[in-house]
Amino acid sequence: MRVPRLAFLLLFLIRSLVGAVEKPFNFNETPGKLPKEVVPTEYAIRIVPNLDNFTFAGSETVKLNVRGPVHQLVLNGLELKIEAASVDGKELPVSAIKADNEKELLTLPLPSELAAGDHALTLGFTGKINQQGQGLFYMRYQEQGSGARKVMLGTQFEATDARRFFPCWDEPAFRARFQLAVVVPGNWLAVSNMPIESETLLNGRDGPPGRPRLDTSSGAPGGRALPPRKPMKEVRFAPTPPMSSYVNVFVAGELDFIQSQVGPTQIRVIATKGKAELGRYALDASAEILKYYNDYFGVPYPLPKLDQIALPGGFGGAMENWGGITYFESTLLFDPKNSSAETKQHIYEVLAHEMAHMWFGDLVTMAWWDNLWLNEGFASWMGSKCTVYFNPQWEVWLARELPRDPTRRTGIAKEAAMEGDARSTTHPIQQPVATEAEANSAFDDITYKKGQSFLRMLESFLGEDVFRDGIRRYIAAHKYSNTTTADLWNALSDASNKSVGEIAAGWTEQPGFPVVNVKREADGKVRQERFTVNFENAPPLLWQIPLTYSVVGGTPATLLMTDKTATLKNIPADRALKLNVNGAGNYRVEYDEPSWELLLKALPKLGVEDRVNLMSDAWALVQAARAPASLYFGLVEKLPDSTDLAEREQIINVLGFVNGLLVGSSERERFQRYARSLLRPTFATLGWEPKPNEPSNAGRLRASLISALGHLNDSEVLAGCRERFQKYLAHPASLPPDFRAPVLAVVGGYADEKTWNKLHELGLKTTSIEDQQNYYNALAGASDPKLVKKTLAIALTDELPTSRAIFLVSRVARDSDHPDIAWEFAKANMKALLAKVDAAGANRYAPSLFTFFSNGSRADEIKKYAEKTLAPASAPEVAKAVDEIQFRAGFRDRLVSQLPALIQSGAK
Ligand SMILES: [Zn+2]
C-alpha cells in the first residue's frame, strides 16, 4: 500500500509526540548526568562514625575503567567535604575540586590526561549523620525491657542518597562491587549487604579505651571530663557482586537476631536488643517466600545471606537493600499476644514485596529512574501473587478493589491508582526523569499500583505459565545487569509469541485508562473511551484492552479489543453480561440500562469478586458525574445479605469517604443515620464477641465495622468502645489485639481532655511501636479544637520516630475534622517538620496536607503558598492537591443536592 507523504509526516509527528519507542538497555544511551567514559568497577570504603557530634570520616579507593582519555573525573557527592584526593597514587590538590551542590556533582580536574585503561581514585572525606532517613542517619529509641534511651545508625540511599555517604557514581546503570569497612563500638552489631569478612578490636586510632577525654565545647575552663570511650572495633564486610549504588546498606547498634537456613542461604531477622524474638513470624515467612521465589524466577537467590532488619525510626516503609532489607519496626515485628491480624498480613505483604526486589531491582535493575516501575510495579504484583499463594484467606486481590479511604491502611491498591489516573494530573507509568527531585517523585501510586494492575491484567491475558517462562528468560538474560521496559516485553513476546510491546505501549507510555461502554440494544456492541474525573477536554486516547467477559453462569471469554469498538458474540438478550471478570482488568465498565437491570437481578449468582468490581465501577461513575449517587447506593441496597469482608469494606470505605466530605454540612447527620442503617445489619449478625467456627475474616470485618460505626456516631458502638477501654485500662489483656486500633480510635475521636491525657500517657509508656501507633492515631482523631492543638504539638517533640511525627500532622488533618487547624500548625512550623521528612516525602508533605479540604478557596491558598515557599520540584504535587480540592468541592455539592431524595427513597 502506498502511503502519501503527508501521512508519513503526520505519523512521524504523532510518534514523536507519544515518545519514541523505547530500546533495550544500552549503557551508552542510558540517561543520567554522569559522563559514560569512566566506569567504576570496585569500591573499597571505610567509614568512621562519630556519635558525639553526628559526623563521620571516610576514605575510599575506587577502581576505574577509563574507556577513553579524560581530563577530569565527574562523580556524585552531596554534603561531603573532600579532605584528600589522588589518582593512581598521585595527589590532587583538594582546592581544585569543584562541588556543585545543586547538581550534586563533584568534578576533579586532572593535571594531565588520563589514558584509557584501569586506574584507581582514592578520596578522604567527611560527612554528617542525619536526623531523617537520608544517607547515613541516627535513630534514638527506648530499649525494650531496660527502657534505656539508646542510639543506633542506619542508611537509606534510594533514590539518590548513597552520594551522601561516600562519593560515587550514583546512577543505577553504574554497577560495581562494593566492599565496606566500618568502625563501631565493640558491643555493637554491624550489618551490611554481605556477611562479615573480619572483625578487629582497635586500640588507639579511633578511640582508645579508658583514656579520659575533655569536652571543650561547654566553654568551661579546661572543659569537663567525659566518660571514657568504649572499645571500638573495625568490621569489614565481604565485597558485593556488581550492583547499583542505591542498594548498599549499613546498619549498626545494640542489636539481636534470630536466624534460620534455606538451602545455602542464611536468613536472619535483626532488631534492637530484646525484640529479635518478635521477628519469628517474619523469619518463618521469609523462608517460605524465598523458596517460592527461587523456583519462580528460575535463578536462586544469589547472595550467601539475607537479613531482614527492623529499624525503630528514620523512615516509614521498607527498603530492598540487597541482602540487608530494612523495615520500619512495625512492618516487620509481630507480637502474637499484642499484634493485630491486619499487622500480620501487612508484614507478609511487605516482606513478599521487598524480597521480590532481590531479583527485580537488585539482581536486574532498571537502567534509569524513568523505568522505576520495572522495580516497583513488578515487586508489587509479584509480592501480591506470592501472598495470595500462601494466604488465600486474606483475599488480597479483592482488597485491591476497594476505593480509597485515607483512614484505612489496607485495600487501596488498584482503586487508588485508578482514582489518581483518571485526573488531569496523572502521568504515564514511564516518564522522563531528569533531576534527583523527579527521581524521588517517581515513587507514586502510578508507578507501584498501576504497574501492578497492568502486570496482573497482562498475566491473565498471556496465561500464568507463559508469563512465568517469560520472566525466567528475562532474569536469566539480564542478571547482574540493567534493563529497560523493552527488555521485559521482548522476553514476554518470545515466551508468548504475542506482540506484548504493542499491547503494553498504551498502558505504560500514555496516561489514563479506558471505560468500556456496553450497549445491549446493539447486540453486544462495546465501545471504549478515556475515563476521566474532574478533567474536561481530556485528549482522547486508545488502548489495546485484553477484555474478559462472561454471560453470568457461563464460561469467561477473552477478546483483545484493539479498536474503538468491538462486538461480543453470542450474548443472549435475556441473560446478564459481566465484563472484566473478577475485576482483574485495569479498566472501568459502564453498562446501559437493560444490561444493568439484568445484572442487578443476577447479583446473588455473581461471585464476590464480580460484585465488588461492579460496586467499584458504579462508585467511580458517580465520582465522574457519569451517573447519579443512586446508581451506587441502589446497588448496595440490592446486595444479598453477607458478611463477606471485601464486599462490606467496599461499602465502609465509600461511607467513610462521604462522611469526611460532609464535615460541616447540614446533611451530615442525616447521611450518618442512613449510613449506619446500611452497616448495622451486618454488625448485628457478627456481634461484639467472636463466635466459635465463624469465617476466618469475621474478626477483621467486626473490627472494621466498629471503627466505621463509631465514626458514624453510632451511640451503641461508642458506648461499647468506652466500656471496653475502661476495662482495658485495668486489664490490658481484656481487649484482643484486633480490637485495639478500632476501639482506641473511636474513644480517641470523641475524647475529652481526661481521656486524651490517659491515651497520651499510655503512648509515652509503651515500647511497642504498634501499640504506640494505636495510641497516637487515637489522639490524632480527637475533634475538640483544644485537643487538636495538643496533638499537633507532639509532632515537634521527639516522642515519636521522625517519620511518624510528621505523619501525625497528616493524620490530624484527615481524622480530626479540622484540617484547617492542622494546616495552620504546619505552616507555622514547616521548617522543623521538613527536617524530619525523608527525600521521597519532601516534595509531597505540604501539598498533601491540603488534600483533606473540600473548599475551593483552599486551592488558591496552596497555589500562593507554593509560589512563595515551596521548591519548584513540588509543582506536580501542588497540582494534585489543587485538583483534589476542586474535585472534592464539586463532588460535595453534587452529593448534597442528591442525598435527601436518595435517603428518602432508600429502603432502610
Ligand atoms: Zn518496592
Short mmCIF file of N, CA and C and ligand atoms in Angstrom, two decimals, residues 158 318-320 350 353-354 357 360 372 375-377 379-380 443 448, ligand 1:
data_model
loop_
_atom_site.label_atom_id
_atom_site.label_comp_id
_atom_site.label_asym_id
_atom_site.label_seq_id
_atom_site.Cartn_x
_atom_site.Cartn_y
_atom_site.Cartn_z
N GLU A 158 18.08 4.94 48.42
CA GLU A 158 17.23 5.13 47.26
C GLU A 158 16.41 6.41 47.44
N ALA A 318 9.88 0.33 53.94
CA ALA A 318 10.88 -0.72 53.86
C ALA A 318 11.74 -0.45 52.63
N MET A 319 12.98 -0.96 52.65
CA MET A 319 13.89 -0.69 51.54
C MET A 319 14.68 -1.94 51.19
N GLU A 320 14.66 -2.25 49.89
CA GLU A 320 15.17 -3.53 49.40
C GLU A 320 16.68 -3.58 49.21
N VAL A 350 4.54 -6.87 52.86
CA VAL A 350 5.75 -6.06 52.68
C VAL A 350 6.97 -6.96 52.47
N HIS A 353 6.91 -8.26 48.96
CA HIS A 353 7.27 -7.19 48.03
C HIS A 353 8.78 -6.96 48.03
N GLU A 354 9.35 -6.77 49.21
CA GLU A 354 10.78 -6.45 49.29
C GLU A 354 11.63 -7.61 48.79
N HIS A 357 12.11 -7.84 45.15
CA HIS A 357 13.13 -6.89 44.67
C HIS A 357 14.53 -7.51 44.64
N PHE A 360 14.04 -8.56 41.08
CA PHE A 360 13.56 -7.44 40.27
C PHE A 360 13.94 -6.13 40.95
N LEU A 372 11.41 3.17 36.71
CA LEU A 372 11.27 2.73 38.10
C LEU A 372 10.16 1.68 38.26
N ASN A 375 10.92 -1.94 38.70
CA ASN A 375 11.17 -2.38 40.08
C ASN A 375 9.86 -2.48 40.85
N GLU A 376 9.16 -1.35 40.92
CA GLU A 376 8.07 -1.22 41.89
C GLU A 376 6.76 -1.85 41.44
N GLY A 377 6.41 -1.66 40.17
CA GLY A 377 5.18 -2.30 39.68
C GLY A 377 5.35 -3.80 39.75
N ALA A 379 7.51 -5.64 41.70
CA ALA A 379 7.57 -6.16 43.07
C ALA A 379 6.18 -6.11 43.72
N SER A 380 5.38 -5.11 43.37
CA SER A 380 4.02 -5.02 43.93
C SER A 380 3.17 -6.18 43.43
N PHE A 443 8.19 7.75 42.90
CA PHE A 443 7.68 6.70 43.78
C PHE A 443 6.22 7.02 44.14
N TYR A 448 3.71 2.21 41.29
CA TYR A 448 3.53 0.97 42.06
C TYR A 448 2.26 0.24 41.64
ZN ZN B 1 9.43 -1.63 46.32
#
